[in-house]
Coordinates of C-alpha atoms and ligand atoms in Angstrom, one line a residue:
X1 CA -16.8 -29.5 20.2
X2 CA -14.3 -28.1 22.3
X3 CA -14.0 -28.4 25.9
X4 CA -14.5 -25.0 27.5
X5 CA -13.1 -26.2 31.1
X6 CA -10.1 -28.5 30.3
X7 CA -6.3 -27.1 31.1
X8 CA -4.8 -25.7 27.6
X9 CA -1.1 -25.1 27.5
X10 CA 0.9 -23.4 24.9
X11 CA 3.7 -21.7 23.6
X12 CA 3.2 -17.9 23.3
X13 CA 6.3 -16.6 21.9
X14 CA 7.2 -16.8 18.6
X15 CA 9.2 -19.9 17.5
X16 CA 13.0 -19.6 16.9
X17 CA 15.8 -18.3 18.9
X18 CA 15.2 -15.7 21.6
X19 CA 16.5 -14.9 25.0
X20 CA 13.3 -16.4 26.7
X21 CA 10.1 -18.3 25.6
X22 CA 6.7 -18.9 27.6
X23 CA 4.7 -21.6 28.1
X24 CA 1.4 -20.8 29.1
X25 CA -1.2 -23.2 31.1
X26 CA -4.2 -22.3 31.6
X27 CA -7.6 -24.5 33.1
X28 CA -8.6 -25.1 36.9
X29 CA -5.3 -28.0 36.7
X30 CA -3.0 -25.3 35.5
X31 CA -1.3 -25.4 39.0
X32 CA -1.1 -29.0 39.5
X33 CA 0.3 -29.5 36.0
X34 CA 2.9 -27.3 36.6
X35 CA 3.5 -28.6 40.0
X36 CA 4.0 -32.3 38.0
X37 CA 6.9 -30.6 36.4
X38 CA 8.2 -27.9 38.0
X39 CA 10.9 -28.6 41.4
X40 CA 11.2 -25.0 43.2
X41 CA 11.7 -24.0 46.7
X42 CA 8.1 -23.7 47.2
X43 CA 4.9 -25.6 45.8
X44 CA 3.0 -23.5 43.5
X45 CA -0.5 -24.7 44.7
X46 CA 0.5 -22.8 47.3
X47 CA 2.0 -19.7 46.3
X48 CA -0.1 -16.7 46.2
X49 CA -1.2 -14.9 42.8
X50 CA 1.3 -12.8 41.0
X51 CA 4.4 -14.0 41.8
X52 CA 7.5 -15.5 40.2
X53 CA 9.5 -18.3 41.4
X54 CA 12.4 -19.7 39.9
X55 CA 13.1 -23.7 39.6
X56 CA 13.8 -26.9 37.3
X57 CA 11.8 -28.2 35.0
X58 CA 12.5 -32.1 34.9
X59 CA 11.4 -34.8 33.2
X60 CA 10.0 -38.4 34.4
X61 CA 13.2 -39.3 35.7
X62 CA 14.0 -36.0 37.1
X63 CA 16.2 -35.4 34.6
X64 CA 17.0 -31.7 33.8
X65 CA 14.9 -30.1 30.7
X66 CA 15.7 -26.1 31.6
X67 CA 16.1 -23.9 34.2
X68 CA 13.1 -21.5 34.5
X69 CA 11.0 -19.3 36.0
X70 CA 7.5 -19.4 36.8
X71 CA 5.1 -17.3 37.2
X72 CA 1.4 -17.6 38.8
X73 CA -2.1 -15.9 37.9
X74 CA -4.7 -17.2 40.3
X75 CA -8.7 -16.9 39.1
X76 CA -9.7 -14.4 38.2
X77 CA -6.9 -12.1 38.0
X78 CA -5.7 -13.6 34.9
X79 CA -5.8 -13.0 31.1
X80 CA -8.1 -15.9 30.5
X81 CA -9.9 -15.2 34.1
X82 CA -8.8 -19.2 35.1
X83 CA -5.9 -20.2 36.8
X84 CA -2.9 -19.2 35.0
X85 CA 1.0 -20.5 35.2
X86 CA 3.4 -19.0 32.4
X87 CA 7.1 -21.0 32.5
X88 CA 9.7 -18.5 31.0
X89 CA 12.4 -20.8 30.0
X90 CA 15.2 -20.7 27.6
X91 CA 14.6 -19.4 24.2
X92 CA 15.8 -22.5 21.8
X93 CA 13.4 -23.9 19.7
X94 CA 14.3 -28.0 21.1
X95 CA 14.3 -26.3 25.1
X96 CA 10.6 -24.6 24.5
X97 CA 9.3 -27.8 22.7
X98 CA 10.4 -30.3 25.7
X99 CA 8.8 -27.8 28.7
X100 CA 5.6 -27.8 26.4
X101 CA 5.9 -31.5 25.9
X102 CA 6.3 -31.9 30.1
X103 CA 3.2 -29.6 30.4
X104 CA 1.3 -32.0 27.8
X105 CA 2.2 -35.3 29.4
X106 CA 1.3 -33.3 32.7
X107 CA -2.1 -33.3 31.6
X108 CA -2.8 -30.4 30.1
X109 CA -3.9 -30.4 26.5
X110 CA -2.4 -28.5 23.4
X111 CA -4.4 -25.0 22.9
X112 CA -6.2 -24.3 19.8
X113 CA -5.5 -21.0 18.0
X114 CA -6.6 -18.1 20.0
X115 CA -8.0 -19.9 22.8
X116 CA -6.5 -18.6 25.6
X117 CA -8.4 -15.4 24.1
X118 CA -11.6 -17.0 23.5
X119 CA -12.0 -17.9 27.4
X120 CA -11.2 -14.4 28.3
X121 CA -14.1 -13.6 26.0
X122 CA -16.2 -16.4 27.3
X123 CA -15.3 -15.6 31.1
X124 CA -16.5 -12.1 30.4
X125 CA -13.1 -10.3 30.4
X126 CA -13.2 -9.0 27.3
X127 CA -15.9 -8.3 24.9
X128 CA -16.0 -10.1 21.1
X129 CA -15.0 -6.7 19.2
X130 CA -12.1 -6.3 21.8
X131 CA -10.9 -10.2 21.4
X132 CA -10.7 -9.0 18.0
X133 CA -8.7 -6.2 18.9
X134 CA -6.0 -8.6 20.1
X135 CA -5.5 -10.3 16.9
X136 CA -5.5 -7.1 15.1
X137 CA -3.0 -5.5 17.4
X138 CA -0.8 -8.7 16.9
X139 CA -1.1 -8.1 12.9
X140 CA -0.8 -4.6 12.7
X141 CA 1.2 -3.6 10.6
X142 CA 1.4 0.2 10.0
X143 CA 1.4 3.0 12.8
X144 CA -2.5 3.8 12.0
X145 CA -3.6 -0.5 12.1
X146 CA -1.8 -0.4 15.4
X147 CA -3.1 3.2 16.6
X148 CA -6.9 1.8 16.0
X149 CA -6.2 -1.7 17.3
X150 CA -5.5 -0.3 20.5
X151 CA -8.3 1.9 20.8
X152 CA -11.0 -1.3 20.0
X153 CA -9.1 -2.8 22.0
X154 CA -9.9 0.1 25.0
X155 CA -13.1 -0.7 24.2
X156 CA -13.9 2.5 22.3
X157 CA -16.0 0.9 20.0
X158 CA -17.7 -1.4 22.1
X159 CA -19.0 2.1 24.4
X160 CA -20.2 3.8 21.0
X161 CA -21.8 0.4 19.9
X162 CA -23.3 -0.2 23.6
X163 CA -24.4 3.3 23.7
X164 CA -27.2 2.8 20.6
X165 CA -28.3 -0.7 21.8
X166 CA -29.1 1.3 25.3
X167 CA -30.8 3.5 23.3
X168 CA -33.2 1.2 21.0
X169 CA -34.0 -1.2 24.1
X170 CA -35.5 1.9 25.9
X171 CA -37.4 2.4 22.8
X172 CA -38.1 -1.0 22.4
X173 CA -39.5 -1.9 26.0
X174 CA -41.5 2.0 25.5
X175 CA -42.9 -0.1 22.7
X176 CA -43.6 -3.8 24.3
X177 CA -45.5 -2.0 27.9
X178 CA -47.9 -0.5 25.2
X179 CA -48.7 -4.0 24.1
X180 CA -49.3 -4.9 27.8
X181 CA -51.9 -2.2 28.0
X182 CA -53.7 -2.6 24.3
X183 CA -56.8 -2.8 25.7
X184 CA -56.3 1.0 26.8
X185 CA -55.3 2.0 23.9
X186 CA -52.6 4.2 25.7
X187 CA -49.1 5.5 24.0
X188 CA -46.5 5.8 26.8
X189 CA -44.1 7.0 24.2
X190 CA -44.8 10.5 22.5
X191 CA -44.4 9.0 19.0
X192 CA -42.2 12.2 17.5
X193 CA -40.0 11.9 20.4
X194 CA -40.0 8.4 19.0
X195 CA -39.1 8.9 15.9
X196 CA -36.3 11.6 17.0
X197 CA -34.4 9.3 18.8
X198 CA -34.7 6.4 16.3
X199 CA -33.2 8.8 14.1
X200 CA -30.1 9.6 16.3
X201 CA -29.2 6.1 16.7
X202 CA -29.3 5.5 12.8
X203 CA -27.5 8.4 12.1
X204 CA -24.7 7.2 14.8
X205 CA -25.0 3.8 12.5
X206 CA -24.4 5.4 9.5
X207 CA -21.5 6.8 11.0
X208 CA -19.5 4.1 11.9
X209 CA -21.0 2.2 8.7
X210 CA -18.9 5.4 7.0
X211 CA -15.7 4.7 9.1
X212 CA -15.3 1.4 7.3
X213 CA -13.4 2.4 4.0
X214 CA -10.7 4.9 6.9
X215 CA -10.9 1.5 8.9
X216 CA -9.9 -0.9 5.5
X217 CA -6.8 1.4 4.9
X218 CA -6.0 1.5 8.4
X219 CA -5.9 -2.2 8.2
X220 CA -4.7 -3.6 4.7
X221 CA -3.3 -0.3 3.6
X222 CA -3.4 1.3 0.7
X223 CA -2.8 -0.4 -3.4
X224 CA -1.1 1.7 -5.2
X225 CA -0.3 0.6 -9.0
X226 CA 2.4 2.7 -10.9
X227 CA 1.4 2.6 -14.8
X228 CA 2.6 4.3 -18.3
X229 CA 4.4 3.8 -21.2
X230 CA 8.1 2.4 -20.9
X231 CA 10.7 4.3 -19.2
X232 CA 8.2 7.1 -18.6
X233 CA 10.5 6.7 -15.4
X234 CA 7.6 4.6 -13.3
X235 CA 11.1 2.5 -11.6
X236 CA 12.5 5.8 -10.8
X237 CA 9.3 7.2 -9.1
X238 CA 9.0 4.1 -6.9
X239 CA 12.3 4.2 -5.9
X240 CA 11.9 8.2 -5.1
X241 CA 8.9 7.1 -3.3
X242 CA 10.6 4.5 -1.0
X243 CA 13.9 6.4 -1.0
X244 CA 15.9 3.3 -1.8
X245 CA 17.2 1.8 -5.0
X246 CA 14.5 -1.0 -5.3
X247 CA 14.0 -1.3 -9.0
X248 CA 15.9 -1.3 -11.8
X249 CA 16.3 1.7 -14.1
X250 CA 17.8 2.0 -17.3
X251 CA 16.9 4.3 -20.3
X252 CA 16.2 1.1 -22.2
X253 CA 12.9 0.4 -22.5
X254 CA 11.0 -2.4 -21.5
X255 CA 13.7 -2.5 -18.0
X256 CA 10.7 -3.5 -15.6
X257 CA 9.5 -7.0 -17.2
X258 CA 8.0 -7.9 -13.9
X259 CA 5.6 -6.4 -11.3
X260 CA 7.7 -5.6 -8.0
X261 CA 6.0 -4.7 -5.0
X262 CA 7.1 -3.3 -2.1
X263 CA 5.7 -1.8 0.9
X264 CA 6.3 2.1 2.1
X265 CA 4.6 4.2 5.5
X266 CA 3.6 7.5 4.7
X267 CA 2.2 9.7 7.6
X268 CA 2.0 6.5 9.7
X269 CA -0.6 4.7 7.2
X270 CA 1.0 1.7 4.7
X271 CA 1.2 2.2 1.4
X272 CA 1.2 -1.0 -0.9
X273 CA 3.2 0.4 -4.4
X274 CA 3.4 -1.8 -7.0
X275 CA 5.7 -0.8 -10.3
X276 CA 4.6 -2.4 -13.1
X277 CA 6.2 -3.4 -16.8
X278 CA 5.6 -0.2 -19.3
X279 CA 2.3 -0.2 -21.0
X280 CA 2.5 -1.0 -24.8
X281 CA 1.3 -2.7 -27.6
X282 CA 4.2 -5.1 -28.4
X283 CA 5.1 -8.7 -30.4
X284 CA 7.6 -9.5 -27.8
X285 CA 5.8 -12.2 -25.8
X286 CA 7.1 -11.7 -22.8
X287 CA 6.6 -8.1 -22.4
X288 CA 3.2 -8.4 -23.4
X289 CA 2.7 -10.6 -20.5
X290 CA 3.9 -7.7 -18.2
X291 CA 1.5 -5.4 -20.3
X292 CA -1.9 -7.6 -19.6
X293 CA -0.2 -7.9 -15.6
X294 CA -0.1 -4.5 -15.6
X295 CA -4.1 -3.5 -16.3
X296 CA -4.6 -6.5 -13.8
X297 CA -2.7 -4.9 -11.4
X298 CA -4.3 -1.4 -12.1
X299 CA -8.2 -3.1 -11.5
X300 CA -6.9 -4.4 -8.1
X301 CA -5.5 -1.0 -7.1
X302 CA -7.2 2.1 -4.6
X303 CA -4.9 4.7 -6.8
X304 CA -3.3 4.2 -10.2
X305 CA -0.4 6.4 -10.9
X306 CA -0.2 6.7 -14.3
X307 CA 3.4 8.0 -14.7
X308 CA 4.1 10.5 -17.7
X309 CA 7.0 11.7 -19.3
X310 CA 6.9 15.4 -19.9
X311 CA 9.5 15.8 -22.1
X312 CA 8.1 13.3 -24.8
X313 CA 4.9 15.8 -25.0
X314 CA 2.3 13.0 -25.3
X315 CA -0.1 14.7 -23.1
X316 CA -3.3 15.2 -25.2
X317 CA -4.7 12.9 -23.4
X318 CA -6.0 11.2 -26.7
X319 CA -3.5 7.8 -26.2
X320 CA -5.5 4.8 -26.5
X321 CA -3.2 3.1 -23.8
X322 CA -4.3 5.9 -21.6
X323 CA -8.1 6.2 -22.1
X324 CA -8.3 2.5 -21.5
X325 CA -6.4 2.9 -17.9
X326 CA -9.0 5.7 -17.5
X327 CA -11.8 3.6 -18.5
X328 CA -10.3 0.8 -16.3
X329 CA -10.6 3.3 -13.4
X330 CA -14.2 4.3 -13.9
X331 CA -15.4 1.2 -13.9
X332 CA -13.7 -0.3 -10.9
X333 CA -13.6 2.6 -8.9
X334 CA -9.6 3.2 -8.8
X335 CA -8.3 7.1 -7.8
X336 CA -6.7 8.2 -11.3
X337 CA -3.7 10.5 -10.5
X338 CA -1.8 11.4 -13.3
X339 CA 2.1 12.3 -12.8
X340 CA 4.1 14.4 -15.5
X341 CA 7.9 13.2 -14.4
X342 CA 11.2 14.8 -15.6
X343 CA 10.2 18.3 -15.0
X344 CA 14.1 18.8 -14.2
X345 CA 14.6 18.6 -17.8
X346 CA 12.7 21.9 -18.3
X347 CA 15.6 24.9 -17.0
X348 CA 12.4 27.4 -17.6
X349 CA 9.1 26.3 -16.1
X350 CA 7.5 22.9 -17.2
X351 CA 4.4 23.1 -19.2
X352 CA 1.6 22.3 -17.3
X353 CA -0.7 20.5 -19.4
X354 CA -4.7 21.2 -18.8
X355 CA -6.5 18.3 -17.5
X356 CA -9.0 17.3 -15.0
X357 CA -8.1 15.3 -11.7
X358 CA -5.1 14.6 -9.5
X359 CA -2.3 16.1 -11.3
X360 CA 1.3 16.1 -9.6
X361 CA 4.8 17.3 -11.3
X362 CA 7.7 15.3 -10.1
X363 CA 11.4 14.6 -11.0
X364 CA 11.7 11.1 -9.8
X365 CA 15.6 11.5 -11.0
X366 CA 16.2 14.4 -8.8
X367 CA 13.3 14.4 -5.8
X368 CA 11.2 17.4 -6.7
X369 CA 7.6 17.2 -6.3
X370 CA 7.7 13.7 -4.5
X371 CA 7.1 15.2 -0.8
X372 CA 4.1 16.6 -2.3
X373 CA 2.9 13.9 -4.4
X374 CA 3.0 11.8 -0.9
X375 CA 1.0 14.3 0.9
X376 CA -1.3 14.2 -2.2
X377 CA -2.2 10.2 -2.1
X378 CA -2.2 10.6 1.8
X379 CA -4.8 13.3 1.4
X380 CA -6.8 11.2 -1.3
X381 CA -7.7 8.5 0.7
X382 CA -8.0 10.2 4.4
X383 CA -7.4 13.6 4.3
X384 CA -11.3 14.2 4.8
X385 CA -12.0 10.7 6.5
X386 CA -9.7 11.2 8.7
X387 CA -10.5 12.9 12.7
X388 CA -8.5 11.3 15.2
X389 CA -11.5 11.4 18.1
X390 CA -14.0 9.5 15.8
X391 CA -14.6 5.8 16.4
X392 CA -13.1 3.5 13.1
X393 CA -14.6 0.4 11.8
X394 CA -12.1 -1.6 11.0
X395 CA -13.7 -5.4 10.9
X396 CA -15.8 -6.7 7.9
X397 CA -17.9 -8.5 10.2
X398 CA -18.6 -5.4 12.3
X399 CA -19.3 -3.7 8.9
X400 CA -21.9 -6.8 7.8
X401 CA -23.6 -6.7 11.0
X402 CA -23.9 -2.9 10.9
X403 CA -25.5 -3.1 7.8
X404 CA -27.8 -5.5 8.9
X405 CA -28.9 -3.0 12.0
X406 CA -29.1 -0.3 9.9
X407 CA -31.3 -2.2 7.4
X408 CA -33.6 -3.4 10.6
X409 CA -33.9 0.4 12.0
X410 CA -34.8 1.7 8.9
X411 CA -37.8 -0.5 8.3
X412 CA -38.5 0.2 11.9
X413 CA -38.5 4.0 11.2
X414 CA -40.6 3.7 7.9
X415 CA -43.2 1.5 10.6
X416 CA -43.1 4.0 13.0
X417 CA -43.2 7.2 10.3
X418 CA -46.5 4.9 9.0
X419 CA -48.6 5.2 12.0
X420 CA -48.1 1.5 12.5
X421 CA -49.0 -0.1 16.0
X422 CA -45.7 -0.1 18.1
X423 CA -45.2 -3.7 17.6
X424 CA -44.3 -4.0 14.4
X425 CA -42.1 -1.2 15.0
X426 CA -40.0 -2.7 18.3
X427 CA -39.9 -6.5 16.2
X428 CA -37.6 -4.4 13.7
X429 CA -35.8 -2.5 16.5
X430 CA -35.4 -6.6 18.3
X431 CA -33.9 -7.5 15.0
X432 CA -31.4 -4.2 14.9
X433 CA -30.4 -5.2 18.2
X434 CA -29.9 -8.7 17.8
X435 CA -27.2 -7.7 14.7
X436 CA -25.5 -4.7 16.7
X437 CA -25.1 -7.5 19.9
X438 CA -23.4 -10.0 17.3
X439 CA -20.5 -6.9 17.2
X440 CA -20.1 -7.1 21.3
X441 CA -20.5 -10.7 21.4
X442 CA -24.0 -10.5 23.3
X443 CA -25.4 -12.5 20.7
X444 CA -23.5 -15.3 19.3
X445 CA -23.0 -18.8 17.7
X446 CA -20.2 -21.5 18.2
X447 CA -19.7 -20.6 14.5
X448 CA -18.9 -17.0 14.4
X449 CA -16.5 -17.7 17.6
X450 CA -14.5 -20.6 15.4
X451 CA -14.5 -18.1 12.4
X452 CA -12.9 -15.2 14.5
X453 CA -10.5 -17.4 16.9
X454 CA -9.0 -19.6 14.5
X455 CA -7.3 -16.3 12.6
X456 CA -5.4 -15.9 16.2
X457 CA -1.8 -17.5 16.6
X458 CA -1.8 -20.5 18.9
X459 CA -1.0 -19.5 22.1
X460 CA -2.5 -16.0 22.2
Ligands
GTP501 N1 15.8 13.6 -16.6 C1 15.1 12.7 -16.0 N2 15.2 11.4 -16.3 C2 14.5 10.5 -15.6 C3 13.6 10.9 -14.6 N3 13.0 9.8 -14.2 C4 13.5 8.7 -14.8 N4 14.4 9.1 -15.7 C5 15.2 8.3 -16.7 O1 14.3 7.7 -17.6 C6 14.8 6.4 -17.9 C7 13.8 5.3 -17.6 O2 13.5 5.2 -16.2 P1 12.8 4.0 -15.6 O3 12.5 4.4 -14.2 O4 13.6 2.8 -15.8 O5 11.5 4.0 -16.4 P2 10.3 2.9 -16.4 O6 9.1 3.6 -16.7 O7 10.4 2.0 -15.2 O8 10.7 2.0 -17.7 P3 10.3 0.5 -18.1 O9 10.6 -0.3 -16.9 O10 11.2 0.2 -19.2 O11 8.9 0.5 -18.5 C8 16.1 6.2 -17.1 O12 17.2 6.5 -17.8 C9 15.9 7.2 -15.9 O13 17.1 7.6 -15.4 C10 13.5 12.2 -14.3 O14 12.7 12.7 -13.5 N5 14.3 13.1 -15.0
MG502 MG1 10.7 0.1 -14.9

């Protein structure tokens, strides 16, 4: 088991070449450790909080590792809440490895992943679904992940989730007095005003519950697979998409014999696009390799783009190749949109061709209809999702445990609806709140915190 009190040093910045790197010690020693290495004008036991001072670090013989400066965090005004001493020094790879090294032999000892952020969770700076935050604000990696990293972080979803445990402990204590006074056979709570209010705080559940699939694009972003026959022009669309020449494009067919993947922002959220080889029955046995990697590819996706080419007039829809991507899509649950490309090569207006669904006409050659096509797949998985004042669920764990509290509060409501006595009805709303605490970090195990610290970097 970890100790929770020992002095933990790191380095925080990324490793490499930089201007600058930090060390960071943290612990009730983190002074005196740094005092063991550190030769400034002043002691740093005895400078006051939030100040820099420059100095040497030096090794046993007071030999010269790096010039530096140091700063101090006294308890508790620090990130971890202890006594905190970060050592900007020079940013070489060798340089930040010998200052750590000083710090180690020092006696401090190497931090585990994410544990400078764990004791700011344990010392009650930060909340479990804000610790989170951190990591997820360090990963993000589209304008959205990094928009509602920052608001967890805030604590936005910790006030919403606080909000309905306030809520079902009143009921739940309304409930428990009752059992104090059973012999009186008293209700202290109007059981409709009961059932009102029990309602509220499942509906506000069932909201957040519903934030999750916004929250999953905001985070991973969205898998877009780019399927049809060969050269339908699904290279060409991809590059129009990205507005670089990614893929290669020929008018031979069979160009694409691999799956290329590359990664594009539209409207701030990430888009995962994934051109695939052209679907087709074929004895070449490489191709069909790219065939079978294609319908793989089109299972894992949110949205296939099945890419059509006008001008060869295929579209009755009837094309084995096609139902089976349709079929494909039913069953997994993947947004079909079909795209009818080269309309450029239509002077007069290009047929449109009757068929259900997302339908989009595009030259990926020359541009037209690709603005629109964007707006379209932006609009397909958050144009209604999306409000920007609503609280997002971005965390599978906060997902599983709301699910659990939802599950716990319905029973309780079915008790209550029943005509129950209250105490079955406020053991359900106890279990409710145990799983919506597990989100905060009210309730917790050793376990969850490993799970959800060791995903940080060390020295965060
Ligand atoms: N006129 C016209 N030609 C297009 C358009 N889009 C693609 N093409 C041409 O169609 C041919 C095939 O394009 P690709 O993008 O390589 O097609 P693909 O679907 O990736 O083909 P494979 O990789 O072989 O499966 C190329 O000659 C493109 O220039 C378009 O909108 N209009
Ligand atoms: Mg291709």
């Amino acid at each position: 088991m970890l100790d929770n009190n020992d002095t933990i040093a790191a380095i925080s910045t990324p490793p490499g070449e930089g201007g600058i790197s930090v060390i960071r010690i943290s612990g009730a020693n983190a002074f005196a450790v740094a005092d063991h290495v550190f030769l400034g004008r002043t002691k740093l036991c005895e400078a006051p909080s939030h100040t820099a001072h420059f100095g040497k670090i030096v090794d046993e013989q007071g030999g010269l590792v790096d010039e530096v400066v140091v700063v101090t965090f006294r308890a508790p005004g620090s990130y971890t809440c202890e006594d905190v001493v970060e050592i900007s020094c020079h940013g070489g790879y060798l340089v930040t490895q010998r200052v750590l090294e000083r710090s180690l032999s020092a006696g401090a000892r190497l931090a585990e992943p994410g544990e400078f952020t764990k004791r700011a969770f344990l010392n009650g700076r930060l909340d479990l679904s804000q610790a989170e935050a951190v990591a997820d604000l360090i990963q993000s990696q589209s304008d959205a992940a990094y928009r509602s990293s920052v608001r967890q972080l805030s604590g936005e979803l910790s006030r919403k989730i606080k909000g309905v445990r306030d809520e079902l402990l009143n009921l739940a204590s309304l409930l428990e007095l009752e059992l104090d006074f059973s012999e009186e056979d008293v209700e202290f709570a109007n059981r409709k005003a009961l059932q009102t209010r029990l309602e509220d705080a499942i509906m506000t559940v069932d909201e957040l519950l519903a934030s999750y699939s916004v929250g999953r694009v905001y985070r991973e972003g969205v898998r877009v697979t780019i399927a049809g026959k060969p050269n339908a022009g699904k290279s060409s669309l991809l590059n129009a998409i990205l507005g670089d020449n990614r893929a290669i494009v020929s008018e031979i067919p069979g160009t694409t014999r691999d799956t290329i993947s590359e990664r594009v922002s539209i409207k701030g959220v990430l888009f995962r696009l994934t051109d695939t080889a052209g679907l087709r029955e074929t004895v070449d046995k490489i191709e069909r390799e790219g065939v079978e990697r294609a319908k793989k590819e089109a299972k894992e996706a949110d949205i296939l783009l099945l890419v059509m080419d006008l001008s060869e007039h295929d579209y009755n829809g009837t094309e084995p190749l096609y139902s089976e991507l349709e079929d494909v899509c039913a069953r997994e649950g993947v947004k079909l949109v079909r795209v009818w490309n080269k309309v450029d090569l239509y002077r007069t207006e290009a047929p449109r061709v009757p068929q259900n669904g997302y339908i989009f006409y595009v030259s990926a050659l020359h541009g037209d209809g690709i603005d629109s096509l964007k707006n379209g797949l932006f609009n397909l998985v958050l144009g209604e999702n999306l409000n920007e004042s609503s609280v997002v669920v971005t965390n599978a764990r906060h997902r599983d445990a709301l699910s659990r509290a939802r599950k716990s509060l319905g029973y309780a409501l079915e008790t209550l609806e029943s005509g129950k006595s209250g105490e079955f009805v406020a053991l359900d709303l106890r279990s409710g709140l145990n799983a919506l605490g597990e989100i905060t970090g009210e309730i917790t195990t050793e376990d969850i915190l490993n799970n959800i610290f060791s995903r940080f970097c060390i020295g965060k």
